[in-house]
Coordinates of C-alpha atoms in Angstrom, one line a residue:
M1 CA 97.8 95.3 75.6
E2 CA 101.8 97.4 75.7
D3 CA 102.9 97.0 79.3
L4 CA 102.0 100.2 80.4
K5 CA 103.7 103.4 80.3
F6 CA 105.1 106.4 82.3
L7 CA 105.1 109.9 81.3
N8 CA 108.0 111.9 82.8
Q9 CA 105.5 115.4 83.1
A10 CA 102.1 116.4 83.6
I11 CA 99.7 115.6 81.0
P12 CA 99.7 118.6 78.5
D13 CA 97.1 120.1 77.7
I14 CA 95.8 118.9 73.7
S15 CA 95.3 121.4 71.4
D16 CA 93.7 119.9 68.8
S17 CA 90.5 119.9 67.3
R18 CA 88.8 116.8 68.1
R19 CA 89.2 117.6 72.3
R20 CA 86.1 117.8 74.5
F21 CA 86.8 118.8 78.0
I22 CA 84.4 117.2 81.0
G23 CA 83.5 119.3 84.4
L24 CA 81.8 119.8 86.6
A25 CA 81.1 123.6 87.8
A26 CA 79.4 124.7 91.1
G27 CA 76.7 126.0 89.7
G28 CA 76.2 122.2 88.6
M29 CA 76.4 120.6 92.2
A30 CA 74.1 123.4 93.4
L31 CA 72.2 122.0 90.5
S32 CA 71.6 119.1 92.5
A33 CA 70.8 120.1 96.1
F34 CA 67.4 118.8 95.5
D35 CA 65.6 116.6 97.8
A36 CA 66.8 112.7 97.7
W37 CA 63.7 111.4 96.8
G38 CA 61.3 113.5 95.7
A39 CA 60.3 114.1 91.4
A40 CA 61.8 115.6 89.3
S41 CA 61.3 117.5 85.7
T42 CA 60.0 116.2 83.2
H43 CA 63.7 116.2 80.1
G44 CA 62.2 114.1 78.0
A45 CA 58.6 115.1 77.7
G46 CA 57.1 114.5 74.2
M47 CA 60.8 112.2 73.1
S48 CA 58.8 109.1 73.7
L49 CA 58.3 105.9 71.4
S50 CA 55.5 104.1 70.6
P51 CA 53.7 103.0 73.4
E52 CA 52.2 99.2 70.4
P53 CA 54.2 96.6 69.8
S54 CA 55.9 96.1 65.9
A55 CA 53.5 93.6 63.6
A56 CA 56.6 92.9 61.6
F57 CA 58.8 92.0 65.1
N58 CA 58.1 88.3 66.0
P59 CA 59.7 88.2 69.5
D60 CA 61.3 84.7 70.6
V61 CA 61.7 86.1 73.3
E62 CA 58.7 88.3 75.6
L63 CA 58.8 89.6 78.8
E64 CA 56.7 92.4 81.1
L65 CA 59.3 94.4 83.5
T66 CA 58.0 96.8 85.8
A67 CA 60.2 99.3 87.9
A68 CA 57.4 99.8 90.7
H69 CA 57.5 100.7 94.7
G70 CA 58.2 98.5 96.9
T71 CA 59.5 96.4 100.3
Q72 CA 62.4 94.3 101.3
Q73 CA 63.0 92.5 104.2
L74 CA 66.5 93.3 104.8
L75 CA 67.8 94.0 108.8
P76 CA 66.5 93.7 111.9
G77 CA 63.5 95.2 112.2
A78 CA 60.8 97.6 110.0
P79 CA 61.4 96.5 106.3
T80 CA 63.0 98.4 103.9
R81 CA 60.6 100.6 101.3
L82 CA 62.3 100.7 97.5
W83 CA 62.0 100.5 94.2
Q84 CA 61.9 98.0 92.4
F85 CA 61.9 95.8 89.4
T86 CA 59.3 93.2 88.8
G87 CA 59.0 91.0 86.0
K88 CA 57.3 88.2 84.0
V89 CA 58.2 85.7 80.8
L90 CA 54.9 86.4 78.1
K91 CA 56.3 84.0 76.0
G92 CA 59.3 81.4 75.1
N93 CA 61.1 79.9 77.4
P94 CA 60.1 80.7 80.8
N95 CA 63.9 80.8 82.7
A96 CA 64.2 83.9 80.4
L97 CA 63.1 86.2 83.1
T98 CA 64.7 84.4 87.3
T99 CA 64.8 86.3 90.3
L100 CA 68.5 86.7 92.2
P101 CA 67.8 83.9 95.4
G102 CA 67.1 85.7 98.3
S103 CA 66.9 88.9 96.6
S104 CA 65.0 91.4 94.2
F105 CA 66.9 91.4 91.7
P106 CA 65.8 90.2 88.5
V107 CA 67.7 88.1 85.8
I108 CA 66.7 88.0 82.5
R109 CA 69.0 85.8 80.4
V110 CA 68.6 84.9 76.2
R111 CA 70.9 83.6 73.8
N112 CA 72.7 85.4 71.1
Q113 CA 70.5 86.3 68.2
Q114 CA 67.2 85.8 69.8
R115 CA 64.5 87.9 69.1
V116 CA 63.6 90.5 72.0
R117 CA 60.4 92.4 72.9
I118 CA 60.0 94.2 76.9
F119 CA 56.9 96.1 77.2
F120 CA 58.5 98.4 79.8
K121 CA 55.8 99.9 82.4
N122 CA 56.9 102.6 84.7
E123 CA 54.7 102.7 88.5
L124 CA 57.8 105.1 89.5
P125 CA 56.2 108.4 90.9
E126 CA 58.6 109.9 87.7
E127 CA 60.1 109.4 85.0
S128 CA 62.6 106.6 83.5
I129 CA 63.4 104.7 81.3
V130 CA 65.4 101.2 81.1
H131 CA 69.8 101.7 79.2
W132 CA 70.1 97.5 78.8
H133 CA 74.2 98.4 79.4
G134 CA 77.0 97.0 77.8
L135 CA 74.3 95.6 74.4
H136 CA 75.3 97.0 71.2
I137 CA 71.0 97.7 70.5
V138 CA 69.8 99.7 67.7
Q139 CA 69.6 103.6 69.2
K140 CA 65.7 104.3 69.9
M141 CA 66.2 101.2 72.4
D142 CA 69.4 102.0 74.1
G143 CA 67.9 103.7 76.8
H144 CA 68.5 107.2 75.6
P145 CA 67.0 109.7 78.5
M146 CA 65.5 111.2 75.7
Y147 CA 62.8 108.6 75.9
A148 CA 62.1 108.4 79.8
I149 CA 58.2 107.6 80.4
A150 CA 56.1 109.4 83.2
P151 CA 54.5 107.4 85.7
G152 CA 51.9 105.0 84.7
Q153 CA 53.1 105.5 80.2
R154 CA 54.4 102.0 79.2
F155 CA 57.4 101.8 76.7
V156 CA 57.9 98.7 74.3
Y157 CA 61.2 97.4 74.1
E158 CA 62.0 95.3 71.1
F159 CA 65.9 94.1 69.7
V160 CA 67.5 91.2 68.4
V161 CA 70.7 90.8 71.3
D162 CA 73.8 90.3 69.1
N163 CA 76.3 90.6 72.0
R164 CA 78.6 87.8 72.8
A165 CA 77.7 85.8 75.8
G166 CA 79.1 88.1 78.9
T167 CA 77.6 89.1 81.4
Y168 CA 75.5 92.6 81.2
W169 CA 72.9 94.8 83.1
F170 CA 70.6 97.0 83.5
H171 CA 69.6 100.4 85.1
P172 CA 67.4 103.0 84.6
H173 CA 68.9 106.3 82.6
P174 CA 66.8 109.2 83.5
H175 CA 68.7 112.6 82.8
G176 CA 69.4 113.6 86.2
R177 CA 68.1 111.1 88.4
T178 CA 69.6 107.8 87.1
G179 CA 72.0 107.7 90.6
V180 CA 69.1 107.9 93.1
Q181 CA 66.8 105.3 91.4
V182 CA 69.1 103.1 91.1
Y183 CA 70.4 103.4 94.5
R184 CA 67.1 103.3 95.8
G185 CA 67.0 99.3 94.0
L186 CA 66.8 99.3 90.0
T187 CA 69.4 96.7 89.3
G188 CA 68.9 93.3 87.2
L189 CA 71.4 91.3 85.4
F190 CA 71.2 90.8 81.8
I191 CA 73.1 87.1 81.0
V192 CA 73.9 86.0 77.1
D193 CA 74.6 82.8 75.8
D194 CA 76.8 81.6 73.2
D195 CA 77.6 78.1 71.9
E196 CA 81.7 79.0 72.2
D197 CA 81.0 80.5 76.4
E198 CA 79.3 76.8 76.6
R199 CA 81.9 74.9 74.5
A200 CA 84.2 76.1 77.3
G201 CA 82.6 73.7 80.1
L202 CA 82.8 76.3 82.6
P203 CA 80.3 75.2 86.1
S204 CA 77.3 76.0 85.5
G205 CA 73.1 75.3 86.9
E206 CA 73.6 75.4 91.0
F207 CA 77.8 76.0 90.7
E208 CA 77.5 79.0 88.3
R209 CA 76.5 82.4 90.8
A210 CA 76.0 85.8 90.9
W211 CA 77.5 88.7 93.1
V212 CA 75.7 91.9 92.9
L213 CA 77.8 94.2 95.1
Q214 CA 76.5 97.6 96.5
D215 CA 77.0 100.0 99.5
R216 CA 73.6 101.6 101.1
R217 CA 73.0 104.0 104.4
F218 CA 70.4 103.2 106.0
D219 CA 68.4 104.9 109.1
A220 CA 67.4 103.1 112.2
G221 CA 64.1 103.0 110.6
N222 CA 65.8 101.1 108.3
Q223 CA 65.2 102.8 105.5
I224 CA 67.8 103.8 102.4
V225 CA 69.0 107.6 103.2
Y226 CA 70.8 109.3 99.9
S227 CA 72.3 112.6 100.2
G228 CA 71.8 114.7 97.1
N229 CA 73.6 117.5 98.6
P230 CA 77.2 119.4 96.5
M231 CA 79.5 117.2 98.7
D232 CA 77.9 114.6 97.4
M233 CA 77.8 115.1 93.7
M234 CA 81.1 116.2 93.7
M235 CA 82.6 113.7 95.1
G236 CA 80.4 110.1 95.0
F237 CA 77.8 109.3 97.0
T238 CA 79.0 106.4 99.2
G239 CA 77.2 103.9 101.8
D240 CA 78.4 102.7 105.1
R241 CA 76.7 99.1 104.9
I242 CA 78.1 96.6 101.8
L243 CA 75.6 94.2 100.2
V244 CA 75.5 91.6 98.2
N245 CA 72.7 90.3 96.3
G246 CA 70.4 93.4 97.7
R247 CA 71.2 92.3 101.4
P248 CA 74.1 92.7 104.4
D249 CA 76.8 90.5 105.8
H250 CA 76.1 87.6 102.9
V251 CA 77.3 84.5 103.6
E252 CA 77.3 82.8 100.2
R253 CA 77.2 78.6 100.7
V254 CA 79.2 76.2 98.3
A255 CA 80.4 72.8 98.2
A256 CA 83.6 71.2 97.6
T257 CA 84.0 72.3 94.1
A258 CA 84.3 74.8 91.3
Y259 CA 82.1 77.5 90.1
R260 CA 81.5 80.5 88.1
V261 CA 80.8 83.4 89.5
R262 CA 79.8 87.1 88.1
L263 CA 80.5 89.9 89.6
L264 CA 78.6 93.2 89.0
N265 CA 79.8 96.1 90.6
G266 CA 76.1 98.3 90.6
S267 CA 76.9 100.6 93.1
N268 CA 77.0 104.4 92.0
S269 CA 80.1 105.7 93.2
R270 CA 82.5 103.3 95.5
F271 CA 85.7 101.4 93.7
Y272 CA 86.8 97.4 94.8
K273 CA 89.9 95.8 95.1
L274 CA 89.1 92.9 95.8
A275 CA 91.3 90.7 96.8
W276 CA 91.0 87.6 99.4
A277 CA 92.0 88.1 102.8
D278 CA 94.0 85.2 102.8
G279 CA 96.4 86.5 99.8
R280 CA 95.8 83.7 97.4
P281 CA 94.8 84.8 93.7
L282 CA 91.6 85.7 91.9
T283 CA 91.0 83.8 88.8
V284 CA 89.9 86.1 86.3
I285 CA 88.2 84.3 83.3
G286 CA 85.5 87.3 81.5
A287 CA 84.9 91.1 81.8
D288 CA 82.5 93.1 80.7
G289 CA 82.0 91.4 77.5
G290 CA 82.4 88.1 78.0
L291 CA 85.3 85.6 78.2
L292 CA 88.4 86.3 78.1
E293 CA 91.1 84.7 75.6
R294 CA 92.5 83.3 78.6
P295 CA 92.8 82.5 82.6
V296 CA 94.9 85.5 84.7
D297 CA 95.7 85.1 87.5
K298 CA 95.7 89.3 90.1
P299 CA 96.9 89.2 93.3
Y300 CA 93.3 91.4 93.5
V301 CA 91.0 92.7 90.7
M302 CA 89.5 96.6 90.7
L303 CA 85.7 97.2 90.0
A304 CA 84.8 100.2 89.0
P305 CA 80.7 100.9 89.2
A306 CA 79.7 99.3 86.7
E307 CA 82.0 97.0 85.9
R308 CA 81.7 93.0 85.6
V309 CA 84.0 90.4 86.2
E310 CA 83.7 87.0 85.5
L311 CA 86.1 84.6 88.0
W312 CA 86.5 80.7 88.6
L313 CA 86.7 79.9 92.1
D314 CA 88.2 76.4 93.1
F315 CA 86.9 74.9 96.2
S316 CA 87.8 71.5 95.9
S317 CA 90.3 70.7 98.0
E318 CA 88.7 72.5 101.1
K319 CA 87.8 71.0 104.0
L320 CA 84.1 70.7 105.4
G321 CA 83.7 74.5 107.5
T322 CA 86.3 76.4 105.8
E323 CA 85.4 79.7 105.5
R324 CA 87.5 82.6 103.1
V325 CA 87.0 86.1 103.2
L326 CA 86.4 88.1 100.0
R327 CA 87.7 91.7 101.5
S328 CA 88.0 94.9 99.0
L329 CA 91.2 96.2 100.1
S330 CA 92.5 100.3 100.6
F331 CA 94.3 101.6 97.2
S332 CA 94.4 105.6 96.7
G333 CA 92.6 107.2 93.6
G334 CA 89.2 106.3 94.3
T335 CA 88.0 109.7 96.4
M336 CA 89.0 114.2 96.6
G337 CA 89.1 116.0 99.5
M338 CA 88.6 120.3 99.5
G339 CA 91.9 120.0 96.6
M340 CA 93.6 117.8 97.8
G341 CA 93.9 113.5 97.7
M342 CA 93.5 111.5 100.2
G343 CA 95.2 108.1 101.6
P344 CA 93.3 104.8 102.2
G345 CA 90.0 104.3 104.6
M346 CA 89.6 108.1 105.1
R347 CA 85.7 109.4 105.3
G348 CA 85.1 111.5 102.3
N349 CA 81.5 112.1 103.1
G350 CA 79.4 110.3 105.5
G351 CA 79.7 107.0 103.9
L352 CA 82.7 103.9 104.2
A353 CA 85.0 106.1 102.3
N354 CA 86.4 105.1 98.4
G355 CA 90.0 103.0 99.2
A356 CA 88.5 102.0 102.7
E357 CA 89.6 98.5 103.9
F358 CA 86.1 96.1 104.6
D359 CA 84.3 92.7 103.9
V360 CA 82.7 92.1 101.4
L361 CA 81.0 88.6 101.9
K362 CA 82.3 85.5 103.5
V363 CA 82.2 82.0 101.8
R364 CA 81.6 78.7 103.6
V365 CA 82.7 75.4 102.3
D366 CA 79.1 72.5 104.0
R367 CA 79.1 70.5 102.5
S368 CA 81.0 67.5 100.0
G369 CA 81.3 68.7 95.9
A370 CA 82.0 66.2 92.7
K371 CA 85.4 66.4 91.6
A372 CA 85.7 69.9 89.6
R373 CA 86.6 70.0 86.2
P374 CA 90.3 71.6 85.4
L375 CA 90.1 75.0 83.9
P376 CA 90.4 75.2 80.4
T377 CA 93.8 77.5 79.2
R378 CA 91.7 79.2 76.1
L379 CA 88.0 80.1 77.0
S380 CA 87.3 81.9 73.4
S381 CA 88.8 83.8 70.1
I382 CA 88.5 87.4 69.8
S383 CA 88.5 89.0 66.9
W384 CA 90.0 92.1 68.0
P385 CA 90.1 95.6 65.9
R386 CA 93.8 96.8 65.6
I387 CA 95.2 99.8 65.4
E388 CA 96.6 100.3 62.4
E389 CA 92.9 99.5 61.6
A390 CA 92.4 103.0 63.3
V391 CA 91.0 106.6 60.9
N392 CA 92.0 108.8 63.5
R393 CA 95.1 107.0 64.7
N394 CA 98.5 109.4 64.1
A395 CA 95.2 111.8 66.0
P396 CA 92.6 109.9 69.1
R397 CA 89.7 111.6 69.6
T398 CA 90.3 112.8 73.3
I399 CA 88.3 113.4 76.4
R400 CA 89.3 115.3 78.9
L401 CA 88.0 115.0 82.8
G402 CA 88.5 117.5 85.3
M403 CA 87.4 120.1 86.3
G404 CA 84.7 123.0 85.1
M405 CA 86.3 126.6 85.7
G406 CA 88.1 126.4 88.1
M407 CA 84.8 125.9 90.2
G408 CA 84.2 122.8 91.4
M409 CA 84.7 118.3 90.8
G410 CA 82.3 116.5 88.1
M411 CA 80.8 116.1 84.9
G412 CA 80.0 117.6 82.6
M413 CA 81.9 117.7 79.1
G414 CA 82.5 121.0 77.2
M415 CA 85.2 122.3 73.9
G416 CA 87.7 125.3 75.2
G417 CA 87.3 124.3 79.2
T418 CA 83.4 125.6 78.8
T419 CA 81.6 123.5 80.4
L420 CA 78.3 121.8 80.8
N421 CA 75.8 121.0 83.8
D422 CA 73.0 119.4 84.7
R423 CA 70.4 122.6 83.5
T424 CA 72.1 123.1 80.2
F425 CA 72.9 119.2 78.6
D426 CA 71.5 119.3 75.4
M427 CA 69.5 115.8 75.4
T428 CA 69.8 116.0 71.4
G429 CA 72.7 118.3 70.7
V430 CA 76.0 116.1 69.4
A431 CA 78.8 119.0 68.0
Q432 CA 80.3 118.2 65.1
D433 CA 83.2 116.7 66.7
E434 CA 81.1 113.6 67.9
I435 CA 80.8 112.7 65.2
V436 CA 81.5 109.7 64.0
R437 CA 81.3 107.3 60.7
L438 CA 79.3 104.2 60.3
G439 CA 81.4 100.8 59.6
T440 CA 85.2 103.2 60.6
T441 CA 87.4 101.9 63.8
E442 CA 88.5 105.2 65.9
V443 CA 91.0 105.5 68.6
W444 CA 89.6 108.0 72.1
E445 CA 91.3 109.3 74.3
F446 CA 90.2 109.9 78.0
V447 CA 92.6 112.1 79.8
N448 CA 92.2 112.5 83.5
V449 CA 93.5 116.0 84.6
S450 CA 91.3 116.2 87.3
G451 CA 93.8 115.1 89.9
P452 CA 93.5 112.7 92.7
M453 CA 89.9 110.6 91.9
S454 CA 89.4 108.1 89.0
H455 CA 86.7 107.8 87.0
P456 CA 85.2 104.7 85.6
M457 CA 85.0 105.8 81.5
H458 CA 81.5 104.2 80.0
V459 CA 80.6 104.5 76.1
H460 CA 76.9 103.5 75.3
N461 CA 76.4 100.5 72.4
L462 CA 79.7 99.0 72.0
Q463 CA 83.2 97.0 73.6
F464 CA 85.8 99.1 73.1
R465 CA 89.3 97.1 74.0
V466 CA 92.0 99.2 76.1
I467 CA 95.2 99.1 74.2
E468 CA 97.5 101.4 76.0
R469 CA 97.8 103.6 79.4
L470 CA 100.0 106.3 80.0
Q471 CA 100.7 107.5 83.2
D472 CA 102.2 110.3 85.5
R473 CA 105.3 109.8 87.2
R474 CA 104.1 111.8 89.8
M475 CA 101.7 109.5 90.9
A476 CA 103.3 106.6 91.1
S477 CA 102.1 106.0 94.1
V478 CA 98.4 106.2 93.6
Y479 CA 99.0 103.6 90.5
D480 CA 100.9 102.1 93.1
T481 CA 97.4 100.7 94.9
M482 CA 95.4 99.9 91.9
R483 CA 96.7 98.6 89.1
A484 CA 98.0 94.8 89.5
G485 CA 94.1 94.5 89.9
L486 CA 93.1 96.2 86.1
V487 CA 90.8 94.1 84.2
D488 CA 92.0 94.8 80.8
E489 CA 92.5 91.7 79.2
G490 CA 89.2 91.6 77.5
W491 CA 86.2 93.2 75.8
K492 CA 85.0 96.9 78.0
D493 CA 82.2 99.1 78.2
V494 CA 83.6 100.9 81.2
V495 CA 87.7 101.1 81.8
I496 CA 88.7 103.3 84.6
V497 CA 90.5 106.2 83.9
M498 CA 93.3 106.7 87.1
P499 CA 94.1 110.4 88.3
G500 CA 96.9 111.7 85.7
E501 CA 96.5 109.2 83.5
R502 CA 95.8 108.3 79.5
V503 CA 93.7 105.4 79.0
R504 CA 93.4 105.2 75.0
V505 CA 90.7 102.4 73.9
L506 CA 89.6 101.5 70.1
M507 CA 86.3 100.2 69.2
R508 CA 85.1 99.7 66.0
F509 CA 81.2 101.8 65.4
T510 CA 79.3 99.3 63.3
D511 CA 76.0 97.7 62.3
Y512 CA 73.4 101.3 63.9
T513 CA 73.2 104.9 63.5
G514 CA 72.2 107.3 65.4
L515 CA 72.7 109.1 69.0
Y516 CA 74.8 107.1 72.0
L517 CA 75.8 108.1 74.7
Y518 CA 79.0 108.3 76.7
H519 CA 79.7 109.1 80.1
C520 CA 81.4 108.7 84.0
H521 CA 79.6 105.6 86.1
I522 CA 79.9 107.3 89.1
L523 CA 76.0 108.3 89.0
E524 CA 76.4 111.6 90.5
H525 CA 78.8 113.0 88.1
E526 CA 76.4 111.6 85.3
D527 CA 73.3 113.1 87.1
S528 CA 75.5 116.1 87.3
G529 CA 76.1 116.4 83.4
M530 CA 79.6 114.6 83.0
M531 CA 77.9 113.1 80.3
R532 CA 78.1 113.9 76.1
N533 CA 76.0 112.9 73.7
Y534 CA 78.3 110.8 70.1
Q535 CA 76.4 110.8 66.5
V536 CA 76.9 107.6 64.0
Q537 CA 76.2 108.6 60.9
S538 CA 76.0 106.2 57.6

């Protein structure tokens, strides 16, 4: 990736025909002020596919996955009511579906090129559908909200896993209700293995761990609190308790050896600036789309909602009883106030503010371990797309992230500053300049003109390469608190676009035609309309 570049002035308006504007009008926010746990209207009625499996599809792995009510003992006192995924293996490796120890989070683990069938059953009081985040997948199996199913119905997923090895995940994706459903507990990991990953010789088995980071608010009765009021929809909902694998005050007990740790930011809107409290660096070995080509040491790691990162943590030299604290350090650019930036640690709503400093978890070395194998200097080989291959290299598709008609902050796309909010989002609509051709490579450019707020932009169905960051010098103080922790070295499906920044990504459109989504992964923004379709045509 090229070095970060600075602009000497503010990013100008984009006038070419490929411009797209993403902004949230005040009306869109007002539409989201619903009862947080109430049922939503049925947006996707009549769009569901057949609930029966295909006779022509012979799966290697067949699973049942159900979204339903549940409870878990998270805090002293009354158990917490949740919505959660449960399931079982119907065919194939019995370890294809497990649960993170001590949590309610399922883990689906399969190999590249396996054929997978999943019977998804919706036992929630409202419609839902599952999105396989990060997977390269046929359009009808991607979990688009147009296919959301009603309570009591089922959806049959059938697809071939053609992603490289990596840490992916799955979550609900009904339009207007993704935030509340994820917040209430519907989260799972989807791990893909392949031969190249195994040849790297990284720690495995009990020496491979996964940490799902989330924040929540609880009432006096230990029940989850979620607000859909306009301020929370504008700024993103944050909690005041940090959970790791669904539990507060997490202590990870390890042996004195090396570990491979997979991290997912499963929070609705919180950004994390992860660092060891004693200042030692973090060794990054993987990003959204699998292993990097080489390990990279960073003083801290920025992790936006939906981003994943893999770390190599070596405790071989630690004495028994040693404890390390993983913290989220303070930073700017994670949130915004009414027309002005908020400094580190300032509270934007009722939760612990984005940009505040806090402890995430504690690692305790409580037993001896075998001598760790050295970390390889080369982890994988990546066939990168080249800028010379891009059909629009001289005129990137530009998506502007900003205000909606000057009235509010949030999501919704439209031409020339016209915004689309929760009421007007067209489930199957696509503009002429959102049509791409199968087999081509393109440059997309996300331009953040929303003020002092970062946006994590996600594109469905593919992994992309971050090729350039152009930054406004007037926002240098914000960048200085974040940029050393950006993990742009590997395949990505979520990219942090900092305030005033222009980020260019390079992507290929291969294998599948159809309608896919791109959106901000602050879930309150997505639910308020900061989401659009793009269409791949042959």
